[in-house]
Amino acid sequence: MSQRETWATRVGFILAAVGSAVGLGNVWQFPFQTGANGGAAFIVVYLAAVFLIGFPAMLAEFVIGRRAERNPIDAFARLGHRDWRVVGVLGTLSAFWILAFYSVVGGWVIRYIVGSATGAYFSGSEAYFGAIAAGPDAVGLHAVFMALTVGVVALGVTDGIERSTKLMVPSIVLLLGGLAVWAVTLDGGGAGYAYYLSPDIDTLVANIGSILPAAVGQAFFTLSLGMGAMLTYASYLGRDDSLPADGATIVVLNTFVGLLAGLVVFPILFSLGIEPGSGGLGAAFITLAGAFAQLPAGRLLGVVFFVVLLLAALSSAISLLEVVTAYLVDNTDRSRSTLAVALGAAIFALGVPSAFGLPILSWYNAIAYNLLLPLSVLCLLLFVGWVDTDDAVAELRRGTGLGEGGAVAWLWFVRTVVPLGVLVTLLLGLQSLAVRAGLLAEAVV
Ligand code: PFF
């Protein structure tokens, strides 16, 4: 087997991980989930979930990956716990599954860049979305998005992923920052900031049962946890920098981009008197595109916004493909590019049904969000918290000035608060899947 690749620089690793974290979840899903869950009240719970649950869980993935220097499936065996390989299999299959429909949405984004430039959706954004979201066109653009993803991964860890994310992540921040500054100039946008930034405690208390699982689920998704992406990226570290410091940088930057997206979306919607109530799949595409259609320079704004969305989606998709590719690169003699192309084709095929109907795509999403993701995170946490404990603590402290106390506090979180939070989310997620399945059965009968 040839020498395993490593990141060329520390910044390269951080930006690649930020690229994975910052994705459709931040720019497309986060503002609209916030809208659907009562505005600023949701954000309070979300921030708590990100820092108290997501951050310790991310470090758990990092310690496994950096110590094992292997893909998620082989990592457990390398650490002397062969039986736990099944957790790596679950994560890898989840990455495969999620990329299948993530790429379909990536295809929509490409379509909307063109649609913004030509003004194609300006005469009716809902009808336009209905026409492009499912069918042969959606399949074609799903193929284009997947080809871009394969192209980056085929080039390798340093030449492909590190180089491209070093360009993409700063571009996302600059363009989104530019849009947020522009949004300040909108008449009537003030109500949007108030809605977004001043939490209403009554709303929070009254809806905590639905806000909590949505916030925790969003925290895991946005931090790319549970699918082995962070584990795989950490496996290319080959250096002794501080994992807590790098992890904190990644979490803060990811949160910053999510909040920035809200500072773009809410003033735009409120300035036009549009309620950000619906968190459905089409929200960014119908509501926001509808808003661009009414604004001066709407075409330019639309192009910039959807380019941001494309860069965010692409830098996340490559981390999903890398999880699966890493397994085969570590275990076969075939070239990385051959493997990336073959896997890309297989994942493309799995995604095709979801490009033929929104209800199907929404099922793919629900299975990932409610089942695969929390289950996989839970298993990883149990492994680090209860099985691999001493080695994990030593690994966390490697390359840091972190004292015994800090490491013990982390371990305590990983053993108790975090898995409990995930367990509750998993149970509520299963319940919501069961409700969906029940509705489906009713519809069929
Ligand atoms: N974090 C990405 C987003 O917010 O869109 C989605 C994602 C990418 C999840 C990679 C998981 C993953 F492994």
Short mmCIF file of C-alpha atoms and ligand atoms in Angstrom, two decimals:
data_model
loop_
_atom_site.label_atom_id
_atom_site.label_comp_id
_atom_site.label_asym_id
_atom_site.label_seq_id
_atom_site.Cartn_x
_atom_site.Cartn_y
_atom_site.Cartn_z
CA MET A 1 0.00 0.00 0.00
CA SER A 2 1.33 3.45 -0.85
CA GLN A 3 2.05 6.13 1.74
CA ARG A 4 -1.14 7.63 3.18
CA GLU A 5 -1.74 11.29 2.36
CA THR A 6 -1.78 14.06 4.98
CA TRP A 7 -2.88 17.71 4.95
CA ALA A 8 -0.13 20.07 3.86
CA THR A 9 -0.95 22.68 6.50
CA ARG A 10 -2.93 23.12 9.71
CA VAL A 11 -5.03 25.85 8.10
CA GLY A 12 -5.72 23.43 5.26
CA PHE A 13 -7.24 20.91 7.65
CA ILE A 14 -9.28 23.57 9.43
CA LEU A 15 -10.66 25.03 6.21
CA ALA A 16 -11.46 21.60 4.79
CA ALA A 17 -13.39 20.77 7.96
CA VAL A 18 -15.14 24.15 7.89
CA GLY A 19 -15.98 23.47 4.25
CA SER A 20 -17.55 20.18 5.26
CA ALA A 21 -19.51 21.79 8.07
CA VAL A 22 -20.66 24.86 6.16
CA GLY A 23 -23.13 23.53 3.65
CA LEU A 24 -26.72 23.46 2.57
CA GLY A 25 -27.43 22.96 6.27
CA ASN A 26 -26.24 26.48 7.10
CA VAL A 27 -27.40 28.52 4.18
CA TRP A 28 -30.51 26.64 3.08
CA GLN A 29 -31.81 24.81 6.12
CA PHE A 30 -30.77 26.88 9.15
CA PRO A 31 -32.59 30.15 8.47
CA PHE A 32 -35.73 28.30 7.47
CA GLN A 33 -35.65 25.95 10.45
CA THR A 34 -35.26 29.05 12.58
CA GLY A 35 -38.31 30.51 10.86
CA ALA A 36 -40.35 27.35 11.34
CA ASN A 37 -39.41 27.07 15.03
CA GLY A 38 -40.21 30.53 16.26
CA GLY A 39 -37.19 32.67 15.32
CA ALA A 40 -34.66 33.70 17.93
CA ALA A 41 -35.97 31.25 20.54
CA PHE A 42 -34.76 28.43 18.31
CA ILE A 43 -31.35 30.01 17.95
CA VAL A 44 -30.78 30.05 21.71
CA VAL A 45 -31.37 26.30 21.94
CA TYR A 46 -29.41 25.67 18.75
CA LEU A 47 -26.35 27.53 20.05
CA ALA A 48 -26.48 25.55 23.30
CA ALA A 49 -26.75 22.33 21.29
CA VAL A 50 -23.81 23.26 19.07
CA PHE A 51 -21.44 24.11 21.90
CA LEU A 52 -22.52 21.66 24.62
CA ILE A 53 -23.38 18.65 22.48
CA GLY A 54 -21.92 19.13 19.00
CA PHE A 55 -18.46 20.37 20.00
CA PRO A 56 -17.64 17.50 22.43
CA ALA A 57 -18.98 15.03 19.86
CA MET A 58 -16.76 16.51 17.15
CA LEU A 59 -13.72 16.06 19.39
CA ALA A 60 -14.75 12.43 19.88
CA GLU A 61 -14.58 11.89 16.11
CA PHE A 62 -11.26 13.71 15.93
CA VAL A 63 -9.56 11.57 18.57
CA ILE A 64 -10.59 8.35 16.85
CA GLY A 65 -9.50 9.57 13.42
CA ARG A 66 -6.16 11.10 14.38
CA ARG A 67 -5.09 8.13 16.48
CA ALA A 68 -6.16 5.45 14.01
CA GLU A 69 -5.02 7.21 10.80
CA ARG A 70 -7.59 5.13 8.97
CA ASN A 71 -11.02 5.39 7.35
CA PRO A 72 -14.01 5.00 9.72
CA ILE A 73 -14.45 1.27 9.11
CA ASP A 74 -10.84 0.21 9.70
CA ALA A 75 -10.24 2.76 12.45
CA PHE A 76 -11.93 0.65 15.11
CA ALA A 77 -9.91 -2.45 14.27
CA ARG A 78 -6.74 -0.40 14.28
CA LEU A 79 -7.54 0.78 17.79
CA GLY A 80 -7.95 -2.84 18.85
CA HIS A 81 -11.75 -3.04 18.84
CA ARG A 82 -12.71 -5.04 15.76
CA ASP A 83 -16.28 -5.58 16.95
CA TRP A 84 -16.94 -1.87 16.72
CA ARG A 85 -16.29 -1.84 12.96
CA VAL A 86 -20.02 -2.00 12.50
CA VAL A 87 -20.19 1.60 13.74
CA GLY A 88 -17.79 2.62 10.99
CA VAL A 89 -19.90 0.74 8.48
CA LEU A 90 -22.97 2.61 9.66
CA GLY A 91 -21.23 5.97 9.31
CA THR A 92 -19.86 5.14 5.87
CA LEU A 93 -23.23 3.93 4.60
CA SER A 94 -24.81 7.10 5.99
CA ALA A 95 -22.33 9.22 4.04
CA PHE A 96 -23.18 7.24 0.91
CA TRP A 97 -26.89 7.71 1.53
CA ILE A 98 -26.78 11.42 2.35
CA LEU A 99 -24.63 12.32 -0.61
CA ALA A 100 -27.15 10.62 -2.90
CA PHE A 101 -29.86 13.21 -2.25
CA TYR A 102 -27.58 16.08 -1.19
CA SER A 103 -26.31 16.01 -4.74
CA VAL A 104 -29.83 16.31 -6.14
CA VAL A 105 -30.28 19.51 -4.13
CA GLY A 106 -26.84 20.60 -5.35
CA GLY A 107 -28.20 20.16 -8.87
CA TRP A 108 -31.14 22.46 -8.09
CA VAL A 109 -28.65 25.08 -6.93
CA ILE A 110 -26.80 24.97 -10.25
CA ARG A 111 -30.13 25.41 -12.01
CA TYR A 112 -30.96 28.43 -9.83
CA ILE A 113 -27.67 30.15 -10.66
CA VAL A 114 -28.65 30.01 -14.31
CA GLY A 115 -32.29 30.80 -13.50
CA SER A 116 -31.23 33.92 -11.57
CA ALA A 117 -29.02 35.14 -14.40
CA THR A 118 -31.78 34.76 -16.98
CA GLY A 119 -34.63 35.75 -14.65
CA ALA A 120 -36.36 32.47 -15.48
CA TYR A 121 -38.17 32.19 -12.14
CA PHE A 122 -39.12 35.86 -11.93
CA SER A 123 -42.62 35.32 -13.26
CA GLY A 124 -43.55 32.64 -10.72
CA SER A 125 -41.10 31.13 -8.30
CA GLU A 126 -43.36 28.36 -7.03
CA ALA A 127 -44.25 27.06 -10.48
CA TYR A 128 -40.59 27.22 -11.48
CA PHE A 129 -39.48 25.18 -8.50
CA GLY A 130 -42.21 22.62 -9.19
CA ALA A 131 -41.00 22.32 -12.77
CA ILE A 132 -37.31 21.86 -12.08
CA ALA A 133 -37.15 20.00 -8.76
CA ALA A 134 -38.10 16.60 -10.11
CA GLY A 135 -37.76 14.89 -13.46
CA PRO A 136 -35.11 14.33 -16.13
CA ASP A 137 -33.65 17.83 -15.73
CA ALA A 138 -33.12 17.29 -12.02
CA VAL A 139 -31.38 14.01 -12.82
CA GLY A 140 -29.09 15.73 -15.33
CA LEU A 141 -28.03 18.43 -12.89
CA HIS A 142 -27.62 15.85 -10.13
CA ALA A 143 -25.09 14.23 -12.52
CA VAL A 144 -23.29 17.55 -13.05
CA PHE A 145 -23.02 18.22 -9.32
CA MET A 146 -21.77 14.70 -8.67
CA ALA A 147 -19.18 15.05 -11.43
CA LEU A 148 -17.82 18.21 -9.78
CA THR A 149 -17.62 16.39 -6.45
CA VAL A 150 -15.83 13.42 -8.00
CA GLY A 151 -13.43 15.76 -9.80
CA VAL A 152 -12.22 17.28 -6.52
CA VAL A 153 -11.96 14.01 -4.60
CA ALA A 154 -10.14 12.30 -7.47
CA LEU A 155 -7.36 14.89 -7.22
CA GLY A 156 -6.57 13.79 -3.68
CA VAL A 157 -6.47 15.13 -0.14
CA THR A 158 -3.97 17.95 -0.64
CA ASP A 159 -4.30 18.74 -4.34
CA GLY A 160 -8.07 18.30 -4.46
CA ILE A 161 -9.78 18.83 -1.12
CA GLU A 162 -7.29 21.11 0.62
CA ARG A 163 -6.66 23.34 -2.37
CA SER A 164 -10.30 23.73 -3.35
CA THR A 165 -11.63 24.38 0.15
CA LYS A 166 -8.92 27.00 0.72
CA LEU A 167 -10.57 28.92 -2.10
CA MET A 168 -14.19 28.02 -1.48
CA VAL A 169 -14.50 28.77 2.24
CA PRO A 170 -13.11 32.34 2.14
CA SER A 171 -15.27 33.02 -0.94
CA ILE A 172 -18.38 31.88 0.92
CA VAL A 173 -17.62 34.17 3.88
CA LEU A 174 -16.83 37.18 1.69
CA LEU A 175 -19.84 36.84 -0.60
CA LEU A 176 -22.27 36.11 2.23
CA GLY A 177 -20.79 38.99 4.26
CA GLY A 178 -21.30 41.26 1.24
CA LEU A 179 -24.92 40.21 0.96
CA ALA A 180 -25.47 40.78 4.70
CA VAL A 181 -24.06 44.32 4.43
CA TRP A 182 -26.25 44.99 1.43
CA ALA A 183 -29.29 43.68 3.34
CA VAL A 184 -28.82 46.45 5.93
CA THR A 185 -29.86 48.94 3.28
CA LEU A 186 -33.28 47.38 2.78
CA ASP A 187 -36.32 49.38 3.83
CA GLY A 188 -38.37 47.51 6.38
CA GLY A 189 -35.69 44.89 7.05
CA GLY A 190 -35.52 45.93 10.73
CA ALA A 191 -38.39 43.64 11.67
CA GLY A 192 -36.32 40.77 10.31
CA TYR A 193 -33.44 41.51 12.66
CA ALA A 194 -35.80 41.76 15.62
CA TYR A 195 -37.43 38.45 14.76
CA TYR A 196 -34.06 36.82 14.33
CA LEU A 197 -32.13 38.33 17.17
CA SER A 198 -34.49 38.88 20.10
CA PRO A 199 -35.71 35.62 21.60
CA ASP A 200 -39.20 35.37 23.00
CA ILE A 201 -38.99 33.29 26.17
CA ASP A 202 -42.68 32.34 26.08
CA THR A 203 -42.29 30.83 22.61
CA LEU A 204 -39.23 28.97 23.84
CA VAL A 205 -40.94 27.46 26.86
CA ALA A 206 -44.15 26.61 25.05
CA ASN A 207 -42.42 24.77 22.20
CA ILE A 208 -39.37 23.29 23.83
CA GLY A 209 -40.52 19.73 22.97
CA SER A 210 -40.27 20.38 19.25
CA ILE A 211 -37.48 22.98 19.37
CA LEU A 212 -35.04 20.75 21.23
CA PRO A 213 -34.83 17.79 18.81
CA ALA A 214 -34.85 20.12 15.81
CA ALA A 215 -31.97 22.11 17.32
CA VAL A 216 -29.90 19.07 18.27
CA GLY A 217 -30.49 17.41 14.90
CA GLN A 218 -29.50 20.60 13.12
CA ALA A 219 -26.37 20.88 15.28
CA PHE A 220 -25.18 17.40 14.27
CA PHE A 221 -26.00 17.85 10.63
CA THR A 222 -24.34 21.21 10.35
CA LEU A 223 -21.18 20.01 12.11
CA SER A 224 -21.00 16.99 9.76
CA LEU A 225 -21.06 14.56 12.65
CA GLY A 226 -22.01 10.89 12.61
CA MET A 227 -21.01 10.17 9.05
CA GLY A 228 -17.34 9.71 9.63
CA ALA A 229 -16.47 12.89 7.73
CA MET A 230 -14.72 14.57 10.64
CA LEU A 231 -13.14 11.26 11.62
CA THR A 232 -11.78 10.79 8.10
CA TYR A 233 -10.47 14.35 7.84
CA ALA A 234 -8.74 13.96 11.23
CA SER A 235 -7.15 10.73 9.99
CA TYR A 236 -5.09 12.81 7.54
CA LEU A 237 -3.68 15.05 10.27
CA GLY A 238 -0.37 13.31 10.85
CA ARG A 239 0.56 16.17 13.17
CA ASP A 240 0.21 17.10 16.81
CA ASP A 241 -1.71 20.35 16.77
CA SER A 242 -4.34 20.99 19.41
CA LEU A 243 -7.59 19.21 18.57
CA PRO A 244 -9.70 21.31 20.97
CA ALA A 245 -8.33 24.53 19.48
CA ASP A 246 -8.89 23.39 15.90
CA GLY A 247 -12.33 22.03 16.78
CA ALA A 248 -13.34 25.29 18.46
CA THR A 249 -12.23 27.28 15.41
CA ILE A 250 -14.28 25.02 13.15
CA VAL A 251 -17.39 25.20 15.33
CA VAL A 252 -17.19 28.99 15.69
CA LEU A 253 -16.66 29.59 11.96
CA ASN A 254 -19.51 27.24 11.08
CA THR A 255 -21.86 28.97 13.51
CA PHE A 256 -20.78 32.35 12.21
CA VAL A 257 -21.66 31.41 8.63
CA GLY A 258 -25.07 30.06 9.70
CA LEU A 259 -25.87 33.26 11.59
CA LEU A 260 -24.61 35.34 8.67
CA ALA A 261 -26.98 33.49 6.34
CA GLY A 262 -29.83 34.50 8.65
CA LEU A 263 -28.70 38.13 8.47
CA VAL A 264 -29.15 37.90 4.72
CA VAL A 265 -32.38 35.92 4.58
CA PHE A 266 -34.54 37.57 7.27
CA PRO A 267 -34.15 41.24 6.30
CA ILE A 268 -34.89 40.30 2.69
CA LEU A 269 -38.06 38.41 3.57
CA PHE A 270 -39.34 40.95 6.11
CA SER A 271 -38.64 43.91 3.84
CA LEU A 272 -41.11 42.36 1.40
CA GLY A 273 -43.59 41.38 4.11
CA ILE A 274 -42.98 37.63 3.62
CA GLU A 275 -43.40 35.44 6.72
CA PRO A 276 -40.51 32.98 7.06
CA GLY A 277 -42.92 30.38 8.40
CA SER A 278 -42.28 27.37 6.22
CA GLY A 279 -39.23 25.21 6.76
CA GLY A 280 -40.12 22.85 3.90
CA LEU A 281 -37.68 21.63 1.31
CA GLY A 282 -38.54 24.31 -1.18
CA ALA A 283 -38.21 27.25 1.24
CA ALA A 284 -35.00 28.82 -0.01
CA PHE A 285 -35.87 28.09 -3.55
CA ILE A 286 -39.45 29.32 -3.57
CA THR A 287 -39.60 32.00 -0.88
CA LEU A 288 -36.21 33.50 -1.34
CA ALA A 289 -36.17 33.24 -5.11
CA GLY A 290 -39.60 34.90 -5.01
CA ALA A 291 -38.02 37.73 -3.03
CA PHE A 292 -35.13 38.17 -5.47
CA ALA A 293 -37.71 38.48 -8.23
CA GLN A 294 -39.15 41.57 -6.54
CA LEU A 295 -35.93 43.34 -5.60
CA PRO A 296 -33.91 45.82 -7.62
CA ALA A 297 -30.79 44.06 -8.95
CA GLY A 298 -32.54 40.81 -8.10
CA ARG A 299 -30.73 38.89 -10.83
CA LEU A 300 -27.31 39.80 -9.51
CA LEU A 301 -28.34 39.07 -5.93
CA GLY A 302 -29.81 35.75 -6.95
CA VAL A 303 -26.64 34.72 -8.78
CA VAL A 304 -24.42 35.68 -5.83
CA PHE A 305 -26.65 33.93 -3.29
CA PHE A 306 -26.88 30.70 -5.26
CA VAL A 307 -23.15 30.72 -6.01
CA VAL A 308 -22.59 30.85 -2.24
CA LEU A 309 -24.99 27.95 -1.86
CA LEU A 310 -23.18 25.96 -4.55
CA LEU A 311 -19.75 26.47 -2.98
CA ALA A 312 -21.13 25.51 0.41
CA ALA A 313 -22.82 22.39 -0.98
CA LEU A 314 -19.76 21.30 -2.95
CA SER A 315 -17.29 21.66 -0.09
CA SER A 316 -19.59 19.47 2.04
CA ALA A 317 -20.29 16.91 -0.67
CA ILE A 318 -16.58 16.25 -1.16
CA SER A 319 -16.24 15.32 2.51
CA LEU A 320 -19.06 12.81 2.15
CA LEU A 321 -17.51 11.23 -0.92
CA GLU A 322 -14.12 11.22 0.79
CA VAL A 323 -15.46 9.05 3.64
CA VAL A 324 -16.40 6.30 1.22
CA THR A 325 -13.40 6.76 -1.04
CA ALA A 326 -10.99 6.61 1.90
CA TYR A 327 -12.20 3.13 2.75
CA LEU A 328 -11.39 1.81 -0.71
CA VAL A 329 -8.15 3.77 -1.07
CA ASP A 330 -6.99 2.27 2.23
CA ASN A 331 -7.99 -1.25 1.15
CA THR A 332 -7.34 -1.68 -2.56
CA ASP A 333 -4.57 -1.02 -5.04
CA ARG A 334 -6.76 0.82 -7.50
CA SER A 335 -6.07 4.47 -8.10
CA ARG A 336 -7.97 7.09 -6.10
CA SER A 337 -9.42 8.60 -9.26
CA THR A 338 -10.82 5.27 -10.52
CA LEU A 339 -12.36 4.64 -7.12
CA ALA A 340 -13.85 8.14 -6.86
CA VAL A 341 -15.45 7.83 -10.30
CA ALA A 342 -16.89 4.38 -9.55
CA LEU A 343 -18.28 5.47 -6.19
CA GLY A 344 -19.64 8.69 -7.65
CA ALA A 345 -21.51 6.66 -10.26
CA ALA A 346 -22.97 4.34 -7.62
CA ILE A 347 -24.06 7.20 -5.37
CA PHE A 348 -25.51 9.02 -8.35
CA ALA A 349 -27.63 5.94 -9.13
CA LEU A 350 -28.88 5.75 -5.56
CA GLY A 351 -29.92 9.40 -5.74
CA VAL A 352 -31.82 9.11 -9.02
CA PRO A 353 -35.19 8.08 -7.47
CA SER A 354 -35.05 11.15 -5.20
CA ALA A 355 -34.67 13.33 -8.31
CA PHE A 356 -38.02 12.07 -9.51
CA GLY A 357 -40.23 13.36 -6.72
CA LEU A 358 -40.04 15.68 -3.76
CA PRO A 359 -41.81 13.23 -1.43
CA ILE A 360 -39.10 10.67 -2.19
CA LEU A 361 -36.33 13.17 -1.52
CA SER A 362 -37.99 14.15 1.69
CA TRP A 363 -38.01 10.47 2.74
CA TYR A 364 -34.31 10.12 2.00
CA ASN A 365 -33.72 13.20 4.12
CA ALA A 366 -35.93 12.01 6.98
CA ILE A 367 -34.20 8.62 7.19
CA ALA A 368 -30.79 10.31 7.35
CA TYR A 369 -31.81 13.00 9.78
CA ASN A 370 -34.01 11.03 12.14
CA LEU A 371 -32.32 7.65 12.12
CA LEU A 372 -28.85 7.26 10.59
CA LEU A 373 -27.29 10.39 11.95
CA PRO A 374 -28.30 10.21 15.63
CA LEU A 375 -27.76 6.44 15.78
CA SER A 376 -24.30 6.71 14.36
CA VAL A 377 -23.31 9.63 16.62
CA LEU A 378 -24.62 7.76 19.64
CA CYS A 379 -22.47 4.69 18.87
CA LEU A 380 -19.35 6.81 18.37
CA LEU A 381 -19.92 8.52 21.69
CA LEU A 382 -20.41 5.26 23.53
CA PHE A 383 -17.17 3.97 22.04
CA VAL A 384 -15.12 6.99 23.07
CA GLY A 385 -16.87 7.54 26.39
CA TRP A 386 -17.06 3.99 27.68
CA VAL A 387 -14.73 1.72 25.68
CA ASP A 388 -11.68 3.57 24.44
CA THR A 389 -11.68 6.02 27.34
CA ASP A 390 -8.08 6.28 28.53
CA ASP A 391 -6.54 6.34 25.07
CA ALA A 392 -9.09 8.87 23.90
CA VAL A 393 -8.31 11.21 26.77
CA ALA A 394 -4.57 10.91 26.11
CA GLU A 395 -5.16 11.60 22.42
CA LEU A 396 -7.23 14.68 23.18
CA ARG A 397 -4.44 16.07 25.34
CA ARG A 398 -1.72 15.37 22.79
CA GLY A 399 -0.35 18.60 21.37
CA THR A 400 -2.24 20.81 23.83
CA GLY A 401 -1.66 22.41 27.18
CA LEU A 402 -4.97 20.91 28.24
CA GLY A 403 -4.77 19.75 31.85
CA GLU A 404 -6.27 16.66 33.39
CA GLY A 405 -9.31 18.67 34.54
CA GLY A 406 -10.23 19.86 31.04
CA ALA A 407 -9.94 16.38 29.59
CA VAL A 408 -12.03 14.91 32.40
CA ALA A 409 -14.73 17.54 31.84
CA TRP A 410 -14.83 16.61 28.15
CA LEU A 411 -15.07 12.94 28.97
CA TRP A 412 -17.87 13.59 31.39
CA PHE A 413 -19.83 15.35 28.65
CA VAL A 414 -19.11 12.57 26.17
CA ARG A 415 -20.33 9.96 28.63
CA THR A 416 -23.47 11.63 29.89
CA VAL A 417 -24.99 14.87 28.59
CA VAL A 418 -24.13 14.31 24.95
CA PRO A 419 -25.39 10.72 24.54
CA LEU A 420 -28.52 11.57 26.52
CA GLY A 421 -29.23 14.49 24.23
CA VAL A 422 -28.66 12.26 21.21
CA LEU A 423 -30.81 9.48 22.61
CA VAL A 424 -33.75 11.81 23.12
CA THR A 425 -33.28 13.14 19.59
CA LEU A 426 -33.12 9.59 18.22
CA LEU A 427 -36.30 8.52 19.96
CA LEU A 428 -38.19 11.60 18.84
CA GLY A 429 -36.79 11.09 15.35
CA LEU A 430 -38.00 7.50 15.26
CA GLN A 431 -41.39 8.67 16.40
CA SER A 432 -41.54 11.18 13.59
CA LEU A 433 -40.50 8.50 11.07
CA ALA A 434 -43.26 6.25 12.41
CA VAL A 435 -45.79 9.05 12.01
CA ARG A 436 -44.61 9.57 8.44
CA ALA A 437 -44.85 5.85 7.70
CA GLY A 438 -48.33 5.78 9.19
CA LEU A 439 -49.41 8.67 6.99
CA LEU A 440 -47.96 6.88 4.01
CA ALA A 441 -49.85 3.69 4.85
CA GLU A 442 -53.06 5.69 5.19
CA ALA A 443 -52.48 7.33 1.82
CA VAL A 444 -51.92 3.96 0.17
CA VAL A 445 -54.96 2.21 1.69
N1 PFF B 1 -22.57 19.87 7.28
C1 PFF B 1 -23.21 19.83 6.00
C2 PFF B 1 -24.25 20.90 5.93
O1 PFF B 1 -24.48 21.62 6.90
O2 PFF B 1 -24.88 21.04 4.89
C3 PFF B 1 -23.83 18.50 5.68
C4 PFF B 1 -22.94 17.33 5.92
C5 PFF B 1 -21.74 17.19 5.24
C6 PFF B 1 -23.29 16.41 6.85
C7 PFF B 1 -20.90 16.16 5.51
C8 PFF B 1 -22.46 15.36 7.13
C9 PFF B 1 -21.28 15.24 6.46
F1 PFF B 1 -20.50 14.22 6.72
#
